[in-house]
PDB file of C-alpha atoms in Angstrom:
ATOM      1  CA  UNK A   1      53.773  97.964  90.435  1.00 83.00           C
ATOM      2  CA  UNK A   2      56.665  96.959  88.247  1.00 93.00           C
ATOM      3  CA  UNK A   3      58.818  93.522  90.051  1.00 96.00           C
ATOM      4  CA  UNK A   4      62.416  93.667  89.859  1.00 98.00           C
ATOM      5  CA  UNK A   5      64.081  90.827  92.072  1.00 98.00           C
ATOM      6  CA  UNK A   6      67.518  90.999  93.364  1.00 98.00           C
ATOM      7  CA  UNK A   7      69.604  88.520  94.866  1.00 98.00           C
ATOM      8  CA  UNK A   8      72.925  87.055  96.329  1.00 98.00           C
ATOM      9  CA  UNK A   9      74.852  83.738  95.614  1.00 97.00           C
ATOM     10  CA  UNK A  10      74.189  82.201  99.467  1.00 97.00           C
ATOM     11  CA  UNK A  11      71.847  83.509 101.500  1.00 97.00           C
ATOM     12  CA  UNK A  12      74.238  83.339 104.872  1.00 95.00           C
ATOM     13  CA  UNK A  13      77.724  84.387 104.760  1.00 96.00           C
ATOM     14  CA  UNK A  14      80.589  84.608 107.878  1.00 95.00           C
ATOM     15  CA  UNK A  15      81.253  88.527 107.320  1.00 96.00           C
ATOM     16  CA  UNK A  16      77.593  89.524 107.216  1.00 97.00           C
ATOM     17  CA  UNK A  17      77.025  88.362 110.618  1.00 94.00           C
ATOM     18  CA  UNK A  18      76.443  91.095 113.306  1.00 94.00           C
ATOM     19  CA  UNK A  19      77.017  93.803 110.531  1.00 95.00           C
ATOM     20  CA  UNK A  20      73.854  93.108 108.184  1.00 96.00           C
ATOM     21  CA  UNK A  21      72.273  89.625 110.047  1.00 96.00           C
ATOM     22  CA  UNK A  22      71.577  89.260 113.378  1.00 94.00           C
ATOM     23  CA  UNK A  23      73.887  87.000 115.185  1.00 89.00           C
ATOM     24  CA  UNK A  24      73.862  84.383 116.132  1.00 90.00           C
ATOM     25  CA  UNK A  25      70.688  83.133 114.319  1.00 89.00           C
ATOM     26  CA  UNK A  26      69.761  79.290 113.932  1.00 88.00           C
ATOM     27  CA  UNK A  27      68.839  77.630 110.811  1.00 84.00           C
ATOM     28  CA  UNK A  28      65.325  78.369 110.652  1.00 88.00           C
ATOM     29  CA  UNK A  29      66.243  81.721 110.857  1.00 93.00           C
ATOM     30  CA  UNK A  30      69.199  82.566 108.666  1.00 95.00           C
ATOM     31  CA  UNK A  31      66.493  82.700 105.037  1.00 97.00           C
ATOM     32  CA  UNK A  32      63.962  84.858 107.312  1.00 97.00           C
ATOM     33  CA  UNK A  33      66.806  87.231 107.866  1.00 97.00           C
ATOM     34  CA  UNK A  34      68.557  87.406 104.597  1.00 98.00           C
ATOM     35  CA  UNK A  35      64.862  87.728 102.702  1.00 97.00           C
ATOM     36  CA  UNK A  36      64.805  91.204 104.619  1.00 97.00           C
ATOM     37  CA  UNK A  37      67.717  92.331 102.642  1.00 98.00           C
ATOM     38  CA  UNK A  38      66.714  90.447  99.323  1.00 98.00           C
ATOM     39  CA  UNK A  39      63.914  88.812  97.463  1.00 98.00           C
ATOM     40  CA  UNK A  40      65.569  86.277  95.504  1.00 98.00           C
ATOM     41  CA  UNK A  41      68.622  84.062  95.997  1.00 98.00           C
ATOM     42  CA  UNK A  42      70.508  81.716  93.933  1.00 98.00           C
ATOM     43  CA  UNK A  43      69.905  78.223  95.284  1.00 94.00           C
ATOM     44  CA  UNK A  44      73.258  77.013  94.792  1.00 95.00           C
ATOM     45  CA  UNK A  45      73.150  74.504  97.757  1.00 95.00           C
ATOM     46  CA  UNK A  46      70.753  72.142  95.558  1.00 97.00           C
ATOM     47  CA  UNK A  47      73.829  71.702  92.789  1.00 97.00           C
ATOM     48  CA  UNK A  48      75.790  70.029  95.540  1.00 96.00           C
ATOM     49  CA  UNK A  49      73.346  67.841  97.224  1.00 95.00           C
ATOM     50  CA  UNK A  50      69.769  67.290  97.282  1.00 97.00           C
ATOM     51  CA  UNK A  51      68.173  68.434 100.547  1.00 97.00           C
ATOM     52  CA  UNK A  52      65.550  66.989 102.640  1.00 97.00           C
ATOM     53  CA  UNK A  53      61.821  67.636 102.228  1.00 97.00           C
ATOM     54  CA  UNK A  54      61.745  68.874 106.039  1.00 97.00           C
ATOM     55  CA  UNK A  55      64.888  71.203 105.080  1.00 97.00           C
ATOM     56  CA  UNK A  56      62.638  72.542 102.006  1.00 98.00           C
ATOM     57  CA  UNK A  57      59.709  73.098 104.274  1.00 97.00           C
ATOM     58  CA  UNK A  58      61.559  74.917 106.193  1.00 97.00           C
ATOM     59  CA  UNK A  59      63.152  77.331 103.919  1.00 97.00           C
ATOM     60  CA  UNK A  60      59.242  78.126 102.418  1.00 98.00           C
ATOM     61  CA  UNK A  61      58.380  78.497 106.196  1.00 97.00           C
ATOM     62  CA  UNK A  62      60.879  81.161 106.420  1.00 97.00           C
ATOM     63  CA  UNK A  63      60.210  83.239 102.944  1.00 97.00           C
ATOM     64  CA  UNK A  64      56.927  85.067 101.669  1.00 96.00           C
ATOM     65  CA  UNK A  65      55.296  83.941  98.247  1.00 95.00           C
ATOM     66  CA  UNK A  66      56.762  86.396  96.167  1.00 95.00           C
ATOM     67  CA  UNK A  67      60.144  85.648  97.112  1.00 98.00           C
ATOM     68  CA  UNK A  68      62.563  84.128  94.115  1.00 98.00           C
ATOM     69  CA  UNK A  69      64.425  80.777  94.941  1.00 98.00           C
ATOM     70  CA  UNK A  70      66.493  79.747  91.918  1.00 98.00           C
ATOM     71  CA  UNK A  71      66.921  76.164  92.478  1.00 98.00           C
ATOM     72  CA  UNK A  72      69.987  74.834  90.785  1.00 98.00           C
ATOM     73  CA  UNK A  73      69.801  71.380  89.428  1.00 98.00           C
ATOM     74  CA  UNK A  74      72.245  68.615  91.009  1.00 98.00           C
ATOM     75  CA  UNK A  75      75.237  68.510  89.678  1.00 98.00           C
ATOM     76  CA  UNK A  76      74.959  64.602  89.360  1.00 97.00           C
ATOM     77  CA  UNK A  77      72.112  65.631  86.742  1.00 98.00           C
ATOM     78  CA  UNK A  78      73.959  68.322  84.705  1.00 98.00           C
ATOM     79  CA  UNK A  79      77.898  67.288  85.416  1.00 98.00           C
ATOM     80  CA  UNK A  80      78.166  63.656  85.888  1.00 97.00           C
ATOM     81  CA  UNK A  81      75.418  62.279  84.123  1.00 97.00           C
ATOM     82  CA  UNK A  82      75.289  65.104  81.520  1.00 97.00           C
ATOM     83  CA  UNK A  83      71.633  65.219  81.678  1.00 98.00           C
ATOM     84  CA  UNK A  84      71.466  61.610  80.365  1.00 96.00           C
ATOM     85  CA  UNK A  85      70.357  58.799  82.942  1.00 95.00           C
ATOM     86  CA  UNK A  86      69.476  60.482  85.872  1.00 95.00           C
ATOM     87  CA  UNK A  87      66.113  59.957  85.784  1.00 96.00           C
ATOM     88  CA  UNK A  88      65.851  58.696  89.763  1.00 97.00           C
ATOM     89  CA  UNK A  89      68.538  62.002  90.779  1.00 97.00           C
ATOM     90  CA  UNK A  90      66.063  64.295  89.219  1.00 97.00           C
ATOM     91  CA  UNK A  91      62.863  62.721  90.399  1.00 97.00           C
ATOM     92  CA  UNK A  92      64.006  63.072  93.931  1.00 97.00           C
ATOM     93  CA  UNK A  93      65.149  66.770  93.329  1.00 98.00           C
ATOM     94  CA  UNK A  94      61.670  67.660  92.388  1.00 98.00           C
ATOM     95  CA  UNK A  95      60.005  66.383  94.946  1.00 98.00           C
ATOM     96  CA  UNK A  96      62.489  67.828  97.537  1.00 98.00           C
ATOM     97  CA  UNK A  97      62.230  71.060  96.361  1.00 98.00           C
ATOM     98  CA  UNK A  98      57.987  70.878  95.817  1.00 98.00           C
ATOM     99  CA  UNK A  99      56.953  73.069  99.262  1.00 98.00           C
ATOM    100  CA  UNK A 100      58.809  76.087  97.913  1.00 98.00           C
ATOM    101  CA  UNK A 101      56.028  75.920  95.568  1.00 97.00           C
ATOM    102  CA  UNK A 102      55.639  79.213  93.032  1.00 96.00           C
ATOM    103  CA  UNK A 103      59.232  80.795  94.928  1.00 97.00           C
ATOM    104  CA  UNK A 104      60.915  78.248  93.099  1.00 97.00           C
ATOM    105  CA  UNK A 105      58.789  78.644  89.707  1.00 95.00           C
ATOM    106  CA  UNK A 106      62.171  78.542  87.596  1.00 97.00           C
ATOM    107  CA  UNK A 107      64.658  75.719  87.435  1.00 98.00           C
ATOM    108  CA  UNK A 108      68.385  76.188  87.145  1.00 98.00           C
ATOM    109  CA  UNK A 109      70.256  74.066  84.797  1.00 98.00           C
ATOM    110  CA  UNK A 110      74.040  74.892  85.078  1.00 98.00           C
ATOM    111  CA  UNK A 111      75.855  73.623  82.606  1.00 98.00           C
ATOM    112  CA  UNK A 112      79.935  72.398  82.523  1.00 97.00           C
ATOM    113  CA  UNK A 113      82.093  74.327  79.922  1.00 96.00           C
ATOM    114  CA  UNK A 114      82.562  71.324  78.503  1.00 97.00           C
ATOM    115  CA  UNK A 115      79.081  70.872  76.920  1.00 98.00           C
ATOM    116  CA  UNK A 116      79.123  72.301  73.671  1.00 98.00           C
ATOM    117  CA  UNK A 117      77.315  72.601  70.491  1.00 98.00           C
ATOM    118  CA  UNK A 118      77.647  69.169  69.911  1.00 97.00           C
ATOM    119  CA  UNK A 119      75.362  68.295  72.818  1.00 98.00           C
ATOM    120  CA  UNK A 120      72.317  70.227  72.406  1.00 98.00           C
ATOM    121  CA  UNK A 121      70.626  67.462  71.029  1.00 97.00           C
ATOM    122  CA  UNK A 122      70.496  65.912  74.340  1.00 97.00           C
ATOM    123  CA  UNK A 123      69.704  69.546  76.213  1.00 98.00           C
ATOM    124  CA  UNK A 124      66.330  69.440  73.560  1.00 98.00           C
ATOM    125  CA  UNK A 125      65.971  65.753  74.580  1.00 97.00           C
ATOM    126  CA  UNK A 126      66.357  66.726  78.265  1.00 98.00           C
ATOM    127  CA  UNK A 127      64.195  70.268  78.376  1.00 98.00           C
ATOM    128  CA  UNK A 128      61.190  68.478  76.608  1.00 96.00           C
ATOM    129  CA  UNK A 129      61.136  65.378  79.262  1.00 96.00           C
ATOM    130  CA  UNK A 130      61.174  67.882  82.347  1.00 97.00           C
ATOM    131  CA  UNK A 131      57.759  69.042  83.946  1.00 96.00           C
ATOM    132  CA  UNK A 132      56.110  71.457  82.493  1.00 94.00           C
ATOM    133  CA  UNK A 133      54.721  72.914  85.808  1.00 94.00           C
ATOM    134  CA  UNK A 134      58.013  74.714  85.599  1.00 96.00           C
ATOM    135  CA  UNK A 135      60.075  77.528  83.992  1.00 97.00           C
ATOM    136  CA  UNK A 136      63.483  76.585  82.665  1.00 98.00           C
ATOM    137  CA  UNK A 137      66.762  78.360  83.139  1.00 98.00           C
ATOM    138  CA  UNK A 138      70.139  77.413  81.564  1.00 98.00           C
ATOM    139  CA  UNK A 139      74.013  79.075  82.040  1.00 98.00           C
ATOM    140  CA  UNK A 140      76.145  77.695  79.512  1.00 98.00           C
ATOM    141  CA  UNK A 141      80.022  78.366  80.008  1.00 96.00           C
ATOM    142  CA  UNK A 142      81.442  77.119  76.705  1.00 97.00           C
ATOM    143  CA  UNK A 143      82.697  79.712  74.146  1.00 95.00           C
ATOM    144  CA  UNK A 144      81.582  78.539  71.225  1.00 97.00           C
ATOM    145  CA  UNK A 145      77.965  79.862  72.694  1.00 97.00           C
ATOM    146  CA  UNK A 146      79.534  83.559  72.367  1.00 95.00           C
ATOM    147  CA  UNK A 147      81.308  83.473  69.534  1.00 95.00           C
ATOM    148  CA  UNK A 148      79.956  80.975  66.985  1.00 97.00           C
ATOM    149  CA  UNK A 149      76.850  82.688  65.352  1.00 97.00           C
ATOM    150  CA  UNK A 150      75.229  79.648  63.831  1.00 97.00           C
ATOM    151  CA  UNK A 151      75.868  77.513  67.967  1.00 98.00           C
ATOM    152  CA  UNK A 152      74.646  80.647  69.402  1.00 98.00           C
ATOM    153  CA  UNK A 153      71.528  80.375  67.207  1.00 98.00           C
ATOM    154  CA  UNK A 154      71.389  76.629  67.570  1.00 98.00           C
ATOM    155  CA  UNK A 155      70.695  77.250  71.632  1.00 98.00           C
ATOM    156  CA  UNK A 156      68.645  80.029  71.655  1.00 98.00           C
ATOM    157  CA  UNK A 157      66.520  77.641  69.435  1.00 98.00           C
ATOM    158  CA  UNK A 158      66.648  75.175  71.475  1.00 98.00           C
ATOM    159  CA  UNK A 159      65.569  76.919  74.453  1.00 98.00           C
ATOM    160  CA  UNK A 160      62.650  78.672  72.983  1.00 96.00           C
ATOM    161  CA  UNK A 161      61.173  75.508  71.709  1.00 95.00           C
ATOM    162  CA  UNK A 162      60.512  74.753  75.711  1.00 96.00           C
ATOM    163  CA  UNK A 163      60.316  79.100  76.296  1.00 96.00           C
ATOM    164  CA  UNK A 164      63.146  78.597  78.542  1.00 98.00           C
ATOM    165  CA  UNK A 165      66.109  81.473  79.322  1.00 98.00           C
ATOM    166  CA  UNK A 166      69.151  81.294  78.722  1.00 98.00           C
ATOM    167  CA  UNK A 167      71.256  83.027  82.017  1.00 98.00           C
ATOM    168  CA  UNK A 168      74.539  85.314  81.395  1.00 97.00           C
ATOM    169  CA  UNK A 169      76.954  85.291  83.465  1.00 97.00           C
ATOM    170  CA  UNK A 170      78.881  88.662  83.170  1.00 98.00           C
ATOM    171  CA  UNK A 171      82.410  88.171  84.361  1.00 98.00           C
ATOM    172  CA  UNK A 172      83.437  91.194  82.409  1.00 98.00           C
ATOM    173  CA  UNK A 173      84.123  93.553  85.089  1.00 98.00           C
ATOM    174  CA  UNK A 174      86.255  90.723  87.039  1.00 98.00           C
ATOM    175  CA  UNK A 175      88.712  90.311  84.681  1.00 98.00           C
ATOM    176  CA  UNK A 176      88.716  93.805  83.010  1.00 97.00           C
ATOM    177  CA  UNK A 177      92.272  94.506  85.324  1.00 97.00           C
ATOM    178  CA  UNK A 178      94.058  92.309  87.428  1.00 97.00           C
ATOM    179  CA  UNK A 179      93.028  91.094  91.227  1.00 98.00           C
ATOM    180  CA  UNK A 180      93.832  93.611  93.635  1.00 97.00           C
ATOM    181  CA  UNK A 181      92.962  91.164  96.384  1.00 98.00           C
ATOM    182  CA  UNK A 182      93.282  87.310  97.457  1.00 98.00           C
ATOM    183  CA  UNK A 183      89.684  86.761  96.973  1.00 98.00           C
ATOM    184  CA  UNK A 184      89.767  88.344  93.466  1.00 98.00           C
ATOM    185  CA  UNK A 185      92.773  85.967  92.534  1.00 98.00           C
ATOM    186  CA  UNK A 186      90.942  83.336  93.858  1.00 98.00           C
ATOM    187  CA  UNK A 187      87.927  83.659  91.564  1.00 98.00           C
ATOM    188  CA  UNK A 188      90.322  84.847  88.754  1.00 97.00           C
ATOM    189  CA  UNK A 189      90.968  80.938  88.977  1.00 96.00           C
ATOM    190  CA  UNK A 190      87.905  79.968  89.289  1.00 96.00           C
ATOM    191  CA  UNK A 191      85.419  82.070  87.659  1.00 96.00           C
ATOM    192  CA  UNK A 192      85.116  81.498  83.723  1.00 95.00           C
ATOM    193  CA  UNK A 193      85.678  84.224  81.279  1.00 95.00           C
ATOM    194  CA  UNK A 194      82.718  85.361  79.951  1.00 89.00           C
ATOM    195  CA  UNK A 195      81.743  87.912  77.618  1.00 90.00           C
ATOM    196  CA  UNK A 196      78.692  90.291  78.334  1.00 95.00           C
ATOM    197  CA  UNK A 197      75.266  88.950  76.870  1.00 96.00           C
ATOM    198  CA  UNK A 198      72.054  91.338  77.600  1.00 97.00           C
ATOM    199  CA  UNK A 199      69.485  89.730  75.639  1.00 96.00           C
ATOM    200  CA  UNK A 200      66.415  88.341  76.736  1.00 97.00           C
ATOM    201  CA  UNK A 201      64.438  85.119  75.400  1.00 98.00           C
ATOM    202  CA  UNK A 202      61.425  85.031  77.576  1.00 97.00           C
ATOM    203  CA  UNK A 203      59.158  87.572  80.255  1.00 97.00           C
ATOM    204  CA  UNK A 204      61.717  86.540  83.214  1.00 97.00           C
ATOM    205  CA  UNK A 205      65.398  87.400  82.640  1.00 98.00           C
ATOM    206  CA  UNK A 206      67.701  86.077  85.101  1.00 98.00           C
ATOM    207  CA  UNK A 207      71.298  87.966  84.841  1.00 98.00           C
ATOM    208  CA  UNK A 208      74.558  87.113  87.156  1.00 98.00           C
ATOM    209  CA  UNK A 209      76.682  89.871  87.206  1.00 98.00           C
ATOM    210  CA  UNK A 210      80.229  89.536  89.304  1.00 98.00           C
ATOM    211  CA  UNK A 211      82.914  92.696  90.147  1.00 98.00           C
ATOM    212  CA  UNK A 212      85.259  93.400  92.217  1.00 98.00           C
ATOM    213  CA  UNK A 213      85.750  94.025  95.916  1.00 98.00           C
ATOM    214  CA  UNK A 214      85.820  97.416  95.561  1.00 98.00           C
ATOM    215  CA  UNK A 215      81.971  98.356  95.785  1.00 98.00           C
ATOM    216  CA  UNK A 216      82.353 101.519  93.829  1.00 98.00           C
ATOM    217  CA  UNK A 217      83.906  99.692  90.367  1.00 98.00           C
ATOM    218  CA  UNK A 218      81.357  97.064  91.174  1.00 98.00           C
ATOM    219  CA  UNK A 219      78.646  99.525  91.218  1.00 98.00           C
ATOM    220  CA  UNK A 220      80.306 101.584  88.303  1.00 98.00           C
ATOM    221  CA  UNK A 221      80.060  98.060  85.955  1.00 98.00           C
ATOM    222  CA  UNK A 222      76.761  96.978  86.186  1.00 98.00           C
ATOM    223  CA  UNK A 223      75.428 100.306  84.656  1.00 98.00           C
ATOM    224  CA  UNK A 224      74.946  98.629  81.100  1.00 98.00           C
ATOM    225  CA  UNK A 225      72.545  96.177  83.497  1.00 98.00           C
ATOM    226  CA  UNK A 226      70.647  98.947  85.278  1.00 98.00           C
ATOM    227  CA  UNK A 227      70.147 100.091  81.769  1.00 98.00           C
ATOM    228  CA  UNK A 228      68.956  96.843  80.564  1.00 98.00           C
ATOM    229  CA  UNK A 229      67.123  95.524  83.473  1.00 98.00           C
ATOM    230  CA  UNK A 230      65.377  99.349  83.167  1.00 98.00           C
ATOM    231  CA  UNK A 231      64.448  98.505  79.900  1.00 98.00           C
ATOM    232  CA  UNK A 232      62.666  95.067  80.324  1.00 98.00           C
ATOM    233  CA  UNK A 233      60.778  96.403  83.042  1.00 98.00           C
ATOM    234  CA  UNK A 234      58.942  98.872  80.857  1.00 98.00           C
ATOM    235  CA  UNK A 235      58.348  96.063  78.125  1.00 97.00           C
ATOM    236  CA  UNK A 236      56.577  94.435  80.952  1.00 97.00           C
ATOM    237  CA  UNK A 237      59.553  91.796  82.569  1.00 98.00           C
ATOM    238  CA  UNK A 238      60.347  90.716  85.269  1.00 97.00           C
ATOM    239  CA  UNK A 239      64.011  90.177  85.921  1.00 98.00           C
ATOM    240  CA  UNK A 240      65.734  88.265  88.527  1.00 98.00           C
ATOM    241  CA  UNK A 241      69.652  89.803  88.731  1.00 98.00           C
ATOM    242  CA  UNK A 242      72.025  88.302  91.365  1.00 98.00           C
ATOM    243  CA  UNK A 243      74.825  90.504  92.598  1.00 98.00           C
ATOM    244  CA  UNK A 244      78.468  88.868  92.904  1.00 98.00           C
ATOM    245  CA  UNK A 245      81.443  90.003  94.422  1.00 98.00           C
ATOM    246  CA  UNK A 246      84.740  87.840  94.384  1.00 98.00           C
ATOM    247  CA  UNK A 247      84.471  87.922  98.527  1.00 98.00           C
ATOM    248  CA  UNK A 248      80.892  88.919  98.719  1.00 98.00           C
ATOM    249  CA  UNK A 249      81.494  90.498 101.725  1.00 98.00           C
ATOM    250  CA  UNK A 250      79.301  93.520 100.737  1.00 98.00           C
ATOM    251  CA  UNK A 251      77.072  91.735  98.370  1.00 98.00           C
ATOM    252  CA  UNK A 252      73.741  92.467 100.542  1.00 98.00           C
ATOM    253  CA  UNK A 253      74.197  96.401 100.599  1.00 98.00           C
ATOM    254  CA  UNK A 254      74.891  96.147  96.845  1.00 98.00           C
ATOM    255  CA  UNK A 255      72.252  94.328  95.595  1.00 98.00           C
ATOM    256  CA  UNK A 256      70.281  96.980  97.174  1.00 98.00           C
ATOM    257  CA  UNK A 257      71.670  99.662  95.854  1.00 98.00           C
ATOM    258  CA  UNK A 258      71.128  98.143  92.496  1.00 98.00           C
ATOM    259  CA  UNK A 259      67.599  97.765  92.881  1.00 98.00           C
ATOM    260  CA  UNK A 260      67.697 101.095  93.635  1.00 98.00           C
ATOM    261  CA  UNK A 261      69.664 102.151  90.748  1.00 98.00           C
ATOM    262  CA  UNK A 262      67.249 100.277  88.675  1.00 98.00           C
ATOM    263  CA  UNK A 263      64.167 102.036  90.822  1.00 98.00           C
ATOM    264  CA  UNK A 264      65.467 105.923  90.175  1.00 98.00           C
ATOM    265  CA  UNK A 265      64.643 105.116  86.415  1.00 98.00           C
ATOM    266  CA  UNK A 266      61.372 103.278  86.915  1.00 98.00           C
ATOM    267  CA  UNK A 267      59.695 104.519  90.133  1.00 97.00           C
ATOM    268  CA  UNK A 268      56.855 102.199  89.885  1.00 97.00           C
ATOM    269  CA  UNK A 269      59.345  99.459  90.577  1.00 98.00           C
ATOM    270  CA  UNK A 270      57.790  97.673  94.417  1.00 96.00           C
ATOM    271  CA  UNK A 271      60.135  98.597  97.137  1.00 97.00           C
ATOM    272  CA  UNK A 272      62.512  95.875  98.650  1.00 97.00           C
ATOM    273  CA  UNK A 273      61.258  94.821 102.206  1.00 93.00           C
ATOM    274  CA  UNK A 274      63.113  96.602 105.369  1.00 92.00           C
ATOM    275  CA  UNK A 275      65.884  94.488 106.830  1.00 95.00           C
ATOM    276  CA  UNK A 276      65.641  92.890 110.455  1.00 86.00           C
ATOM    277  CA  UNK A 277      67.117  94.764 113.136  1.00 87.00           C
ATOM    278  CA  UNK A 278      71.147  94.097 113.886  1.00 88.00           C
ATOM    279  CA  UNK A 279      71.719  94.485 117.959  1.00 71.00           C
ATOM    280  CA  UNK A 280      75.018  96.572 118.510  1.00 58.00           C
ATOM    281  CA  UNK A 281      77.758  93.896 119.793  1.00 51.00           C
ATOM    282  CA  UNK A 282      79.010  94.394 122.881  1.00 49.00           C
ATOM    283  CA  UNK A 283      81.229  93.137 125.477  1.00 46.00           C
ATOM    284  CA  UNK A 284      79.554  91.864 128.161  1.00 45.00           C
TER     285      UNK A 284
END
């Protein structure tokens, strides 16, 4: 069987409660119940602060092995620092993040817009020092990436000297017509521009792909992706895409219905796990 792994930005949201989750569920429960939807998520929690070991352990108590955890780097290491003397920040992420052990086999390295060509000496420097027990991810948001040949050659260098991937983050779709709601004008402020990149530098894509909040025009965009993502998985890939919408209120039932996009074109794709049970509310 062929793995495709699909994903969401948070793994508990307010307007999934009760409609795709169970509610109420406690914290040792919230991963359990999103991984029945999904089997990857972007770990987005670790950019803002690194967790505890117990709070690890119990996120891998709560997910099976083949689940996907991109763990996102602090964003001391990558933001503040710049990857440059955070040797002690980093060391403590690692070992935080160790009993998620092969669901967390790729590490996230989001990068500020602001770190350009100019500073991929220091992202060589920085890839070659990290473990190698790892796979490497990195989203770059500066333009010059997309639109300078010789920088876009530069990276792509860069990364395969450590067989790392570099992550696209299609915001195409987004800003293809202006925000038809407050949470689209929101991320229209928020989100950066960037242009569509489908190509793959290693065995394990990883793809972010935002629309709108209309499900149908989100669904109608990412068919250059279904394409693509169809395509690697007959060279023998394994992707990891992560479904955005600028509310993400329907995020869950769409990153299941690309998966199964994805799965009319290669049937041999393994089936996503059946989600938990939702009791009807009612009033007394």
């Amino acid at each position: 069987m062929r793995l495709l792994h699909v994903g969401c930005a948070m793994w508990t949201h307010a307007p999934w409660q009760g409609r795709y989750l169970p509610h109420p569920l406690g914290p040792r429960e919230r991963l359990r119940a999103y991984a029945g939807w999904c089997n990857a998520v972007e770990g987005n929690t670790t950019f803002y602060a690194t967790p505890s070991r117990s709070t690890v352990e119990s996120w891998a108590r709560q997910l099976s092995p083949g689940f996907r955890f991109l763990a996102k780097l602090p964003k001391i290491v990558t933001h503040e620092r710049r990857l440059t003397g955070a040797d002690e920040e980093l060391r403590a992420f690692l070992e935080a993040i160790e009993p998620l052990g092969a669901r967390a086999d790729t590490l996230w390295v989001q990068l500020p817009g602001t770190f350009g060509p100019n500073d991929l000496g220091g992202l060589a420097a920085f890839l070659r020092r990290l473990p190698r027990t790892y796979q490497y991810a990195v989203e770059v948001r500066h333009r010059a990436f997309f639109e300078d040949a010789r920088a876009e050659s530069y990276l792509e260098k860069v990364l395969a000297g450590v067989r790392a991937e570099w992550v696209p983050f299609d915001t195409t779709v987004l800003f293809e017509k202006p925000p038809a709601t407050d949470a689209e004008r929101e991320a229209w402020g928020r989100k950066p521009r960037m242009p569509r990149r489908m190509t793959a530098l290693t065995d394990h894509p990883i793809v972010r792909y935002i629309g709108r909040d209309d499900a149908e025009r989100t669904a109608d965009g990412w068919q250059p992706w279904v394409e693509q993502v169809a395509g690697w998985l007959r060279e023998g890939r394994s992707p990891t895409v992560f479904i955005h919408t600028p509310d993400n209120a329907e995020v869950l039932p769409l990153a299941r219905r690309f998966h199964d996009d994805v799965r009319a074109r290669v049937p041999d794709v393994e089936p996503l796990p059946e989600p938990m049970p939702v009791e009807p509310l009612t009033l007394f």
